[in-house]
PDB file of C-alpha atoms and ligand atoms in Angstrom:
ATOM      1  CA  UNK G 107     114.269 157.073 102.135  1.00 83.00           C
ATOM      2  CA  UNK G 108     117.434 157.632 104.130  1.00 90.00           C
ATOM      3  CA  UNK G 109     118.943 154.865 106.187  1.00 91.00           C
ATOM      4  CA  UNK G 110     122.031 154.086 108.190  1.00 94.00           C
ATOM      5  CA  UNK G 111     122.070 150.319 108.121  1.00 94.00           C
ATOM      6  CA  UNK G 112     120.959 147.627 105.688  1.00 91.00           C
ATOM      7  CA  UNK G 113     120.399 144.129 107.117  1.00 93.00           C
ATOM      8  CA  UNK G 114     119.626 140.876 105.392  1.00 90.00           C
ATOM      9  CA  UNK G 115     118.547 137.608 106.937  1.00 87.00           C
ATOM     10  CA  UNK G 116     119.815 134.828 104.731  1.00 90.00           C
ATOM     11  CA  UNK G 117     119.918 131.040 104.688  1.00 90.00           C
ATOM     12  CA  UNK G 118     123.289 129.675 103.589  1.00 91.00           C
ATOM     13  CA  UNK G 119     123.647 126.078 102.437  1.00 89.00           C
ATOM     14  CA  UNK G 120     127.118 124.589 102.397  1.00 90.00           C
ATOM     15  CA  UNK G 121     128.245 121.312 100.885  1.00 90.00           C
ATOM     16  CA  UNK G 122     131.454 119.284 100.873  1.00 93.00           C
ATOM     17  CA  UNK G 123     133.488 120.541  97.905  1.00 96.00           C
ATOM     18  CA  UNK G 124     134.605 117.017  96.931  1.00 97.00           C
ATOM     19  CA  UNK G 125     130.981 115.741  96.800  1.00 93.00           C
ATOM     20  CA  UNK G 126     129.964 118.665  94.605  1.00 94.00           C
ATOM     21  CA  UNK G 127     133.019 118.169  92.358  1.00 96.00           C
ATOM     22  CA  UNK G 128     132.363 114.426  91.994  1.00 97.00           C
ATOM     23  CA  UNK G 129     128.698 114.975  91.144  1.00 94.00           C
ATOM     24  CA  UNK G 130     129.559 117.719  88.656  1.00 96.00           C
ATOM     25  CA  UNK G 131     132.196 115.498  87.044  1.00 97.00           C
ATOM     26  CA  UNK G 132     129.716 112.599  86.666  1.00 97.00           C
ATOM     27  CA  UNK G 133     127.082 114.795  84.992  1.00 95.00           C
ATOM     28  CA  UNK G 134     129.634 116.426  82.661  1.00 96.00           C
ATOM     29  CA  UNK G 135     131.027 112.960  81.928  1.00 97.00           C
ATOM     30  CA  UNK G 136     127.731 111.980  80.267  1.00 96.00           C
ATOM     31  CA  UNK G 137     127.843 115.089  78.095  1.00 96.00           C
ATOM     32  CA  UNK G 138     125.432 117.309  80.029  1.00 93.00           C
ATOM     33  CA  UNK G 139     126.438 120.855  80.915  1.00 92.00           C
ATOM     34  CA  UNK G 140     125.321 122.187  84.320  1.00 92.00           C
ATOM     35  CA  UNK G 141     123.592 125.562  84.651  1.00 87.00           C
ATOM     36  CA  UNK G 142     123.037 125.558  88.366  1.00 88.00           C
ATOM     37  CA  UNK G 143     123.155 123.401  91.520  1.00 91.00           C
ATOM     38  CA  UNK G 144     120.052 123.232  93.695  1.00 92.00           C
ATOM     39  CA  UNK G 145     119.685 121.463  97.032  1.00 92.00           C
ATOM     40  CA  UNK G 146     117.348 118.489  96.513  1.00 93.00           C
ATOM     41  CA  UNK G 147     114.559 119.478  98.986  1.00 94.00           C
ATOM     42  CA  UNK G 148     114.374 122.993  97.517  1.00 94.00           C
ATOM     43  CA  UNK G 149     113.730 121.496  94.092  1.00 95.00           C
ATOM     44  CA  UNK G 150     111.170 119.010  95.453  1.00 96.00           C
ATOM     45  CA  UNK G 151     109.391 121.851  97.277  1.00 96.00           C
ATOM     46  CA  UNK G 152     108.882 123.635  93.939  1.00 95.00           C
ATOM     47  CA  UNK G 153     106.812 120.680  92.769  1.00 96.00           C
ATOM     48  CA  UNK G 154     104.748 119.823  95.837  1.00 97.00           C
ATOM     49  CA  UNK G 155     104.199 122.905  98.015  1.00 97.00           C
ATOM     50  CA  UNK G 156     101.396 125.441  97.571  1.00 97.00           C
ATOM     51  CA  UNK G 157     102.277 129.170  97.706  1.00 96.00           C
ATOM     52  CA  UNK G 158      99.975 129.601 100.753  1.00 97.00           C
ATOM     53  CA  UNK G 159     101.818 126.843 102.617  1.00 97.00           C
ATOM     54  CA  UNK G 160     105.198 128.525 102.038  1.00 97.00           C
ATOM     55  CA  UNK G 161     103.738 131.779 103.268  1.00 97.00           C
ATOM     56  CA  UNK G 162     102.075 130.401 106.425  1.00 97.00           C
ATOM     57  CA  UNK G 163     104.859 127.988 107.366  1.00 97.00           C
ATOM     58  CA  UNK G 164     105.333 124.378 106.284  1.00 98.00           C
ATOM     59  CA  UNK G 165     107.824 121.560 106.669  1.00 97.00           C
ATOM     60  CA  UNK G 166     108.603 119.307 103.709  1.00 98.00           C
ATOM     61  CA  UNK G 167     110.411 115.985 103.972  1.00 98.00           C
ATOM     62  CA  UNK G 168     111.500 114.104 100.853  1.00 98.00           C
ATOM     63  CA  UNK G 169     111.961 110.428 101.788  1.00 98.00           C
ATOM     64  CA  UNK G 170     114.418 109.124  99.219  1.00 97.00           C
ATOM     65  CA  UNK G 171     116.518 105.995  98.836  1.00 96.00           C
ATOM     66  CA  UNK G 172     119.204 106.649 101.407  1.00 94.00           C
ATOM     67  CA  UNK G 173     118.396 110.085 102.790  1.00 96.00           C
ATOM     68  CA  UNK G 174     115.426 112.133 103.929  1.00 97.00           C
ATOM     69  CA  UNK G 175     115.821 115.735 102.818  1.00 96.00           C
ATOM     70  CA  UNK G 176     114.080 118.392 104.853  1.00 97.00           C
ATOM     71  CA  UNK G 177     113.172 122.010 104.089  1.00 96.00           C
ATOM     72  CA  UNK G 178     111.099 124.409 106.202  1.00 97.00           C
ATOM     73  CA  UNK G 179     109.439 127.441 104.621  1.00 96.00           C
ATOM     74  CA  UNK G 180     108.039 130.457 106.427  1.00 95.00           C
ATOM     75  CA  UNK G 181     107.006 133.902 105.119  1.00 94.00           C
ATOM     76  CA  UNK G 182     107.627 132.660 101.578  1.00 93.00           C
ATOM     77  CA  UNK G 183     111.300 131.893 102.254  1.00 93.00           C
ATOM     78  CA  UNK G 184     113.278 128.824 103.109  1.00 94.00           C
ATOM     79  CA  UNK G 185     114.341 129.123 106.741  1.00 93.00           C
ATOM     80  CA  UNK G 186     115.779 125.690 107.520  1.00 94.00           C
ATOM     81  CA  UNK G 187     117.229 122.748 105.585  1.00 94.00           C
ATOM     82  CA  UNK G 188     118.656 119.458 106.768  1.00 94.00           C
ATOM     83  CA  UNK G 189     119.453 115.954 105.506  1.00 94.00           C
ATOM     84  CA  UNK G 190     118.853 112.794 107.590  1.00 97.00           C
ATOM     85  CA  UNK G 191     120.832 109.680 106.634  1.00 96.00           C
ATOM     86  CA  UNK G 192     117.713 107.455 106.650  1.00 97.00           C
ATOM     87  CA  UNK G 193     115.457 106.571 103.732  1.00 97.00           C
ATOM     88  CA  UNK G 194     113.701 103.721 101.951  1.00 97.00           C
ATOM     89  CA  UNK G 195     116.888 101.647 101.903  1.00 98.00           C
ATOM     90  CA  UNK G 196     116.780 101.214 105.691  1.00 97.00           C
ATOM     91  CA  UNK G 197     113.117 100.135 105.546  1.00 98.00           C
ATOM     92  CA  UNK G 198     113.907  97.470 102.927  1.00 98.00           C
ATOM     93  CA  UNK G 199     116.947  96.318 104.900  1.00 98.00           C
ATOM     94  CA  UNK G 200     114.779  95.913 108.036  1.00 97.00           C
ATOM     95  CA  UNK G 201     112.297  93.809 106.027  1.00 97.00           C
ATOM     96  CA  UNK G 202     115.132  91.750 104.570  1.00 97.00           C
ATOM     97  CA  UNK G 203     116.606  91.010 108.017  1.00 97.00           C
ATOM     98  CA  UNK G 204     113.259  90.672 109.821  1.00 96.00           C
ATOM     99  CA  UNK G 205     111.683  88.280 107.321  1.00 95.00           C
ATOM    100  CA  UNK G 206     114.848  86.517 106.119  1.00 94.00           C
ATOM    101  CA  UNK G 207     114.520  87.665 102.501  1.00 95.00           C
ATOM    102  CA  UNK G 208     117.045  88.979  99.992  1.00 95.00           C
ATOM    103  CA  UNK G 209     117.232  92.769  99.816  1.00 97.00           C
ATOM    104  CA  UNK G 210     115.708  92.707  96.316  1.00 96.00           C
ATOM    105  CA  UNK G 211     112.714  90.623  97.485  1.00 95.00           C
ATOM    106  CA  UNK G 212     112.260  92.896 100.512  1.00 96.00           C
ATOM    107  CA  UNK G 213     112.327  95.997  98.275  1.00 97.00           C
ATOM    108  CA  UNK G 214     109.754  94.475  95.913  1.00 96.00           C
ATOM    109  CA  UNK G 215     107.532  93.382  98.801  1.00 96.00           C
ATOM    110  CA  UNK G 216     107.654  96.877 100.304  1.00 97.00           C
ATOM    111  CA  UNK G 217     106.742  98.584  97.038  1.00 97.00           C
ATOM    112  CA  UNK G 218     103.947  96.130  96.262  1.00 96.00           C
ATOM    113  CA  UNK G 219     102.381  95.624  99.690  1.00 95.00           C
ATOM    114  CA  UNK G 220     103.964  98.202 102.039  1.00 95.00           C
ATOM    115  CA  UNK G 221     101.265  99.701 104.264  1.00 94.00           C
ATOM    116  CA  UNK G 222     101.481 101.362 107.667  1.00 94.00           C
ATOM    117  CA  UNK G 223      97.829 102.344 108.131  1.00 89.00           C
ATOM    118  CA  UNK G 224      97.387 102.727 111.903  1.00 82.00           C
ATOM    119  CA  UNK G 225      95.000 100.443 113.695  1.00 74.00           C
ATOM    120  CA  UNK G 226      92.893 102.360 116.193  1.00 69.00           C
ATOM    121  CA  UNK G 227      91.546  99.271 117.881  1.00 65.00           C
ATOM    122  CA  UNK G 228      87.980  99.463 116.513  1.00 60.00           C
ATOM    123  CA  UNK G 229      88.365  96.162 114.729  1.00 61.00           C
ATOM    124  CA  UNK G 230      91.154  93.598 114.669  1.00 57.00           C
ATOM    125  CA  UNK G 231      93.780  94.285 112.051  1.00 65.00           C
ATOM    126  CA  UNK G 232      93.208  91.838 109.194  1.00 76.00           C
ATOM    127  CA  UNK G 233      96.172  89.534 108.694  1.00 81.00           C
ATOM    128  CA  UNK G 234      96.607  88.343 105.113  1.00 86.00           C
ATOM    129  CA  UNK G 235      99.118  86.052 103.500  1.00 88.00           C
ATOM    130  CA  UNK G 236     101.105  87.961 100.895  1.00 88.00           C
ATOM    131  CA  UNK G 237     102.746  86.034  98.079  1.00 88.00           C
ATOM    132  CA  UNK G 238     105.833  87.176  96.245  1.00 85.00           C
ATOM    133  CA  UNK G 239     107.472  84.539  94.060  1.00 87.00           C
ATOM    134  CA  UNK G 240     108.082  81.561  96.344  1.00 86.00           C
ATOM    135  CA  UNK G 241     107.818  83.705  99.497  1.00 86.00           C
ATOM    136  CA  UNK G 242     104.711  83.819 101.689  1.00 90.00           C
ATOM    137  CA  UNK G 243     104.663  86.624 104.231  1.00 92.00           C
ATOM    138  CA  UNK G 244     102.141  87.782 106.831  1.00 92.00           C
ATOM    139  CA  UNK G 245     100.828  91.295 106.028  1.00 91.00           C
ATOM    140  CA  UNK G 246     100.791  91.958 109.772  1.00 91.00           C
ATOM    141  CA  UNK G 247     104.514  91.119 110.148  1.00 93.00           C
ATOM    142  CA  UNK G 248     105.440  93.211 107.122  1.00 95.00           C
ATOM    143  CA  UNK G 249     103.553  96.238 108.318  1.00 94.00           C
ATOM    144  CA  UNK G 250     104.917  95.938 111.894  1.00 94.00           C
ATOM    145  CA  UNK G 251     108.501  96.020 110.574  1.00 96.00           C
ATOM    146  CA  UNK G 252     107.891  98.976 108.253  1.00 97.00           C
ATOM    147  CA  UNK G 253     105.888 100.878 110.865  1.00 96.00           C
ATOM    148  CA  UNK G 254     108.662 100.686 113.469  1.00 96.00           C
ATOM    149  CA  UNK G 255     111.179 102.298 111.104  1.00 97.00           C
ATOM    150  CA  UNK G 256     108.681 104.853 109.763  1.00 97.00           C
ATOM    151  CA  UNK G 257     107.648 105.929 113.281  1.00 97.00           C
ATOM    152  CA  UNK G 258     111.307 106.487 114.112  1.00 97.00           C
ATOM    153  CA  UNK G 259     111.843 108.456 110.897  1.00 98.00           C
ATOM    154  CA  UNK G 260     108.814 110.710 111.425  1.00 98.00           C
ATOM    155  CA  UNK G 261     109.957 111.487 114.978  1.00 97.00           C
ATOM    156  CA  UNK G 262     113.463 112.318 113.722  1.00 97.00           C
ATOM    157  CA  UNK G 263     112.020 114.582 111.002  1.00 97.00           C
ATOM    158  CA  UNK G 264     109.988 116.584 113.513  1.00 96.00           C
ATOM    159  CA  UNK G 265     112.889 116.774 115.970  1.00 96.00           C
ATOM    160  CA  UNK G 266     114.803 118.684 113.283  1.00 95.00           C
ATOM    161  CA  UNK G 267     112.342 121.598 113.519  1.00 93.00           C
ATOM    162  CA  UNK G 268     114.148 124.614 114.966  1.00 88.00           C
ATOM    163  CA  UNK G 269     110.980 125.863 116.702  1.00 88.00           C
ATOM    164  CA  UNK G 270     108.824 123.425 118.706  1.00 86.00           C
ATOM    165  CA  UNK G 271     105.746 125.679 118.720  1.00 90.00           C
ATOM    166  CA  UNK G 272     104.381 123.758 115.742  1.00 88.00           C
ATOM    167  CA  UNK G 273     100.969 125.440 115.513  1.00 88.00           C
ATOM    168  CA  UNK G 274     102.623 128.841 115.285  1.00 92.00           C
ATOM    169  CA  UNK G 275     105.745 127.923 113.305  1.00 94.00           C
ATOM    170  CA  UNK G 276     104.318 125.541 110.684  1.00 97.00           C
ATOM    171  CA  UNK G 277     100.511 125.976 110.634  1.00 97.00           C
ATOM    172  CA  UNK G 278     100.409 124.218 107.243  1.00 97.00           C
ATOM    173  CA  UNK G 279     101.989 121.158 108.828  1.00 97.00           C
ATOM    174  CA  UNK G 280     104.158 118.505 107.226  1.00 98.00           C
ATOM    175  CA  UNK G 281     104.275 117.517 103.551  1.00 98.00           C
ATOM    176  CA  UNK G 282     105.882 114.127 102.850  1.00 98.00           C
ATOM    177  CA  UNK G 283     107.194 113.377  99.382  1.00 98.00           C
ATOM    178  CA  UNK G 284     109.879 111.295  97.604  1.00 98.00           C
ATOM    179  CA  UNK G 285     109.551 107.626  96.641  1.00 98.00           C
ATOM    180  CA  UNK G 286     109.248 106.601 100.306  1.00 98.00           C
ATOM    181  CA  UNK G 287     106.046 108.662 100.634  1.00 98.00           C
ATOM    182  CA  UNK G 288     104.262 106.036  98.503  1.00 98.00           C
ATOM    183  CA  UNK G 289     103.825 103.769 101.530  1.00 97.00           C
ATOM    184  CA  UNK G 290     100.121 103.157 102.186  1.00 95.00           C
ATOM    185  CA  UNK G 291      98.765 104.887 105.300  1.00 96.00           C
ATOM    186  CA  UNK G 292     101.872 107.066 105.760  1.00 98.00           C
ATOM    187  CA  UNK G 293      99.992 110.353 106.162  1.00 97.00           C
ATOM    188  CA  UNK G 294      97.588 108.824 108.719  1.00 96.00           C
ATOM    189  CA  UNK G 295     100.357 107.238 110.777  1.00 97.00           C
ATOM    190  CA  UNK G 296     102.439 110.426 110.703  1.00 97.00           C
ATOM    191  CA  UNK G 297      99.451 112.494 111.778  1.00 97.00           C
ATOM    192  CA  UNK G 298      98.886 110.137 114.729  1.00 96.00           C
ATOM    193  CA  UNK G 299     102.492 110.771 115.786  1.00 96.00           C
ATOM    194  CA  UNK G 300     102.886 114.511 115.216  1.00 95.00           C
ATOM    195  CA  UNK G 301      99.285 115.667 115.835  1.00 94.00           C
ATOM    196  CA  UNK G 302      99.362 118.402 113.210  1.00 95.00           C
ATOM    197  CA  UNK G 303      98.284 118.315 109.537  1.00 96.00           C
ATOM    198  CA  UNK G 304     100.221 115.876 107.331  1.00 98.00           C
ATOM    199  CA  UNK G 305      99.701 115.294 103.632  1.00 98.00           C
ATOM    200  CA  UNK G 306     101.504 113.463 100.833  1.00 98.00           C
ATOM    201  CA  UNK G 307     103.065 115.815  98.284  1.00 98.00           C
ATOM    202  CA  UNK G 308     102.325 114.581  94.772  1.00 97.00           C
ATOM    203  CA  UNK G 309     103.674 116.659  91.857  1.00 95.00           C
ATOM    204  CA  UNK G 310     100.853 118.206  89.785  1.00 91.00           C
ATOM    205  CA  UNK G 311      99.953 117.127  86.258  1.00 89.00           C
ATOM    206  CA  UNK G 312     101.752 119.483  83.881  1.00 84.00           C
ATOM    207  CA  UNK G 313     100.925 120.091  80.236  1.00 83.00           C
ATOM    208  CA  UNK G 314     103.137 118.005  77.973  1.00 82.00           C
ATOM    209  CA  UNK G 315     104.452 115.895  80.848  1.00 83.00           C
ATOM    210  CA  UNK G 316     103.368 112.258  81.239  1.00 87.00           C
ATOM    211  CA  UNK G 317     100.885 111.571  84.060  1.00 89.00           C
ATOM    212  CA  UNK G 318     103.215 108.766  85.129  1.00 91.00           C
ATOM    213  CA  UNK G 319     105.382 111.493  86.695  1.00 91.00           C
ATOM    214  CA  UNK G 320     102.574 112.490  89.086  1.00 95.00           C
ATOM    215  CA  UNK G 321     104.272 110.354  91.713  1.00 97.00           C
ATOM    216  CA  UNK G 322     106.075 111.611  94.848  1.00 98.00           C
ATOM    217  CA  UNK G 323     109.231 109.824  93.586  1.00 97.00           C
ATOM    218  CA  UNK G 324     109.470 112.427  90.795  1.00 97.00           C
ATOM    219  CA  UNK G 325     109.020 115.503  92.998  1.00 97.00           C
ATOM    220  CA  UNK G 326     112.705 116.488  92.742  1.00 96.00           C
ATOM    221  CA  UNK G 327     112.991 115.899  88.984  1.00 93.00           C
ATOM    222  CA  UNK G 328     109.861 117.901  88.182  1.00 94.00           C
ATOM    223  CA  UNK G 329     110.832 120.494  90.770  1.00 95.00           C
ATOM    224  CA  UNK G 330     114.182 121.028  89.018  1.00 92.00           C
ATOM    225  CA  UNK G 331     112.384 121.833  85.771  1.00 89.00           C
ATOM    226  CA  UNK G 332     109.884 124.097  87.516  1.00 90.00           C
ATOM    227  CA  UNK G 333     112.726 125.848  89.353  1.00 89.00           C
ATOM    228  CA  UNK G 334     114.383 126.670  86.043  1.00 86.00           C
ATOM    229  CA  UNK G 335     111.141 127.917  84.505  1.00 84.00           C
ATOM    230  CA  UNK G 336     110.287 130.080  87.548  1.00 82.00           C
ATOM    231  CA  UNK G 337     113.810 131.458  87.924  1.00 77.00           C
ATOM    232  CA  UNK G 338     114.571 131.790  84.217  1.00 71.00           C
ATOM    233  CA  UNK G 339     115.762 135.369  84.669  1.00 56.00           C
ATOM    234  CA  UNK G 340     118.663 133.904  86.638  1.00 52.00           C
ATOM    235  CA  UNK G 341     119.960 132.058  83.563  1.00 50.00           C
ATOM    236  CA  UNK G 342     123.535 132.956  82.830  1.00 47.00           C
ATOM    237  CA  UNK G 343     124.435 133.929  79.280  1.00 42.00           C
ATOM    238  CA  UNK G 344     127.323 131.440  79.407  1.00 39.00           C
ATOM    239  CA  UNK G 345     125.020 128.490  80.090  1.00 42.00           C
ATOM    240  CA  UNK G 346     124.206 126.984  76.743  1.00 40.00           C
ATOM    241  CA  UNK G 347     122.694 123.745  75.484  1.00 39.00           C
ATOM    242  CA  UNK G 348     123.340 120.883  77.869  1.00 36.00           C
ATOM    243  CA  UNK G 349     120.524 120.050  80.210  1.00 38.00           C
ATOM    244  CA  UNK G 350     118.653 123.162  79.013  1.00 43.00           C
ATOM    245  CA  UNK G 351     118.601 121.669  75.530  1.00 43.00           C
ATOM    246  CA  UNK G 352     116.599 118.816  76.995  1.00 41.00           C
ATOM    247  CA  UNK G 353     114.484 120.832  79.410  1.00 47.00           C
ATOM    248  CA  UNK G 354     113.647 123.918  77.313  1.00 49.00           C
ATOM    249  CA  UNK G 355     110.885 122.364  75.199  1.00 46.00           C
ATOM    250  CA  UNK G 356     109.165 121.236  78.387  1.00 48.00           C
ATOM    251  CA  UNK G 357     109.619 124.631  80.014  1.00 47.00           C
ATOM    252  CA  UNK G 358     108.109 126.401  77.026  1.00 49.00           C
ATOM    253  CA  UNK G 359     105.019 124.272  77.529  1.00 43.00           C
ATOM    254  CA  UNK G 360     104.912 125.238  81.228  1.00 45.00           C
ATOM    255  CA  UNK G 361     105.029 128.924  80.388  1.00 45.00           C
ATOM    256  CA  UNK G 362     102.069 128.777  77.978  1.00 42.00           C
TER     257      UNK G 362
HETATM  258  N1  LIG R 200     105.426 102.230  96.183  1.00 92.08           N
HETATM  259  C1  LIG R 200     106.423 102.406  97.056  1.00 92.08           C
HETATM  260  N2  LIG R 200     106.236 102.094  98.373  1.00 92.08           N
HETATM  261  C2  LIG R 200     107.229 102.267  99.267  1.00 92.08           C
HETATM  262  N3  LIG R 200     108.459 102.741  98.980  1.00 92.08           N
HETATM  263  C3  LIG R 200     108.696 103.061  97.688  1.00 92.08           C
HETATM  264  C4  LIG R 200     107.705 102.919  96.664  1.00 92.08           C
HETATM  265  N4  LIG R 200     108.237 103.348  95.484  1.00 92.08           N
HETATM  266  C5  LIG R 200     109.505 103.718  95.756  1.00 92.08           C
HETATM  267  N5  LIG R 200     109.792 103.545  97.070  1.00 92.08           N
HETATM  268  C6  LIG R 200     111.072 103.774  97.769  1.00 92.08           C
HETATM  269  O1  LIG R 200     111.500 105.099  97.536  1.00 92.08           O
HETATM  270  C7  LIG R 200     112.924 105.143  97.596  1.00 92.08           C
HETATM  271  C8  LIG R 200     113.435 105.923  96.397  1.00 92.08           C
HETATM  272  O2  LIG R 200     112.850 107.204  96.436  1.00 92.08           O
HETATM  273  P1  LIG R 200     113.381 108.382  95.479  1.00 92.08           P
HETATM  274  O3  LIG R 200     113.256 107.963  94.068  1.00 92.08           O
HETATM  275  O4  LIG R 200     112.677 109.629  95.909  1.00 92.08           O
HETATM  276  O5  LIG R 200     114.904 108.392  95.943  1.00 92.08           O
HETATM  277  P2  LIG R 200     116.152 109.170  95.354  1.00 92.08           P
HETATM  278  O6  LIG R 200     115.780 110.595  95.170  1.00 92.08           O
HETATM  279  O7  LIG R 200     116.674 108.419  94.186  1.00 92.08           O
HETATM  280  O8  LIG R 200     117.166 108.996  96.569  1.00 92.08           O
HETATM  281  P3  LIG R 200     117.931 110.096  97.445  1.00 92.08           P
HETATM  282  O9  LIG R 200     116.991 111.239  97.602  1.00 92.08           O
HETATM  283  O10 LIG R 200     118.228 109.385  98.732  1.00 92.08           O
HETATM  284  O11 LIG R 200     119.142 110.418  96.666  1.00 92.08           O
HETATM  285  C9  LIG R 200     113.421 103.700  97.554  1.00 92.08           C
HETATM  286  O12 LIG R 200     113.858 103.313  98.847  1.00 92.08           O
HETATM  287  C10 LIG R 200     112.170 102.913  97.181  1.00 92.08           C
HETATM  288  O13 LIG R 200     112.159 101.635  97.771  1.00 92.08           O
HETATM  289 MG1  LIG R 201     115.611 112.174  96.353  1.00 92.08          MG
END
């Protein structure tokens, strides 16, 4: 075929050089060599998104400790990425301030009892007394505090979408992952807000990998390993040992 012009549509991710240098220095400082740098939501997406979802259009949000990392896929390519400076830390801080607890107690309470299941008014929401150490807390109060922050976060996530025609742009909806996606009732509440499909992205069980890692909190870690196994042709000849020395046995199991 003859042609006069060759175009490419590409998604470029930039990062502050000092942040990248500091991170690289820390990893090298513990004796691990780095093969590649991958933006966190792209790695998480490897572990929790289905190929059909990436093809049709899907938004993934990884709710971490201090950030929520977003990636949108369409036509099998990443077309948008973004990082919001809100995560589980802010939820725990709200609980700590709202209920007068230490941050550690608030964090523990959230992980143990955190639930934002929406109440649709059919029956009164059951209020229970939750006990954590010497603290007694109303389940209703806890869930009200968490829900307020989660509602705000879900709205901010969706506002990041570059195209507001959701049904057309992301027919596969929103996939929530990361440790923060472990909150009870999160998918239901988010669906009530956004009115399109929402599911929780849990990494799949992989041969040779403990089932304990089938938790949204491990989406990025497992995704990093899957990324390497799926893009192994991109390995540079210079990259030796290091993190690959640790990951390779696992990857060999994936390939079987
Ligand atoms: N069962 C749970 N219920 C609610 N929140 C949880 C639960 N388990 C973990 N979290 C929250 O998830 C957050 C940590 O998630 P994750 O491990 O994905 O973060 P991270 O990747 O280390 O952080 P970041 O992506 O911001 O660098 C913490 O705020 C933690 O409180
Ligand atoms: Mg994370």
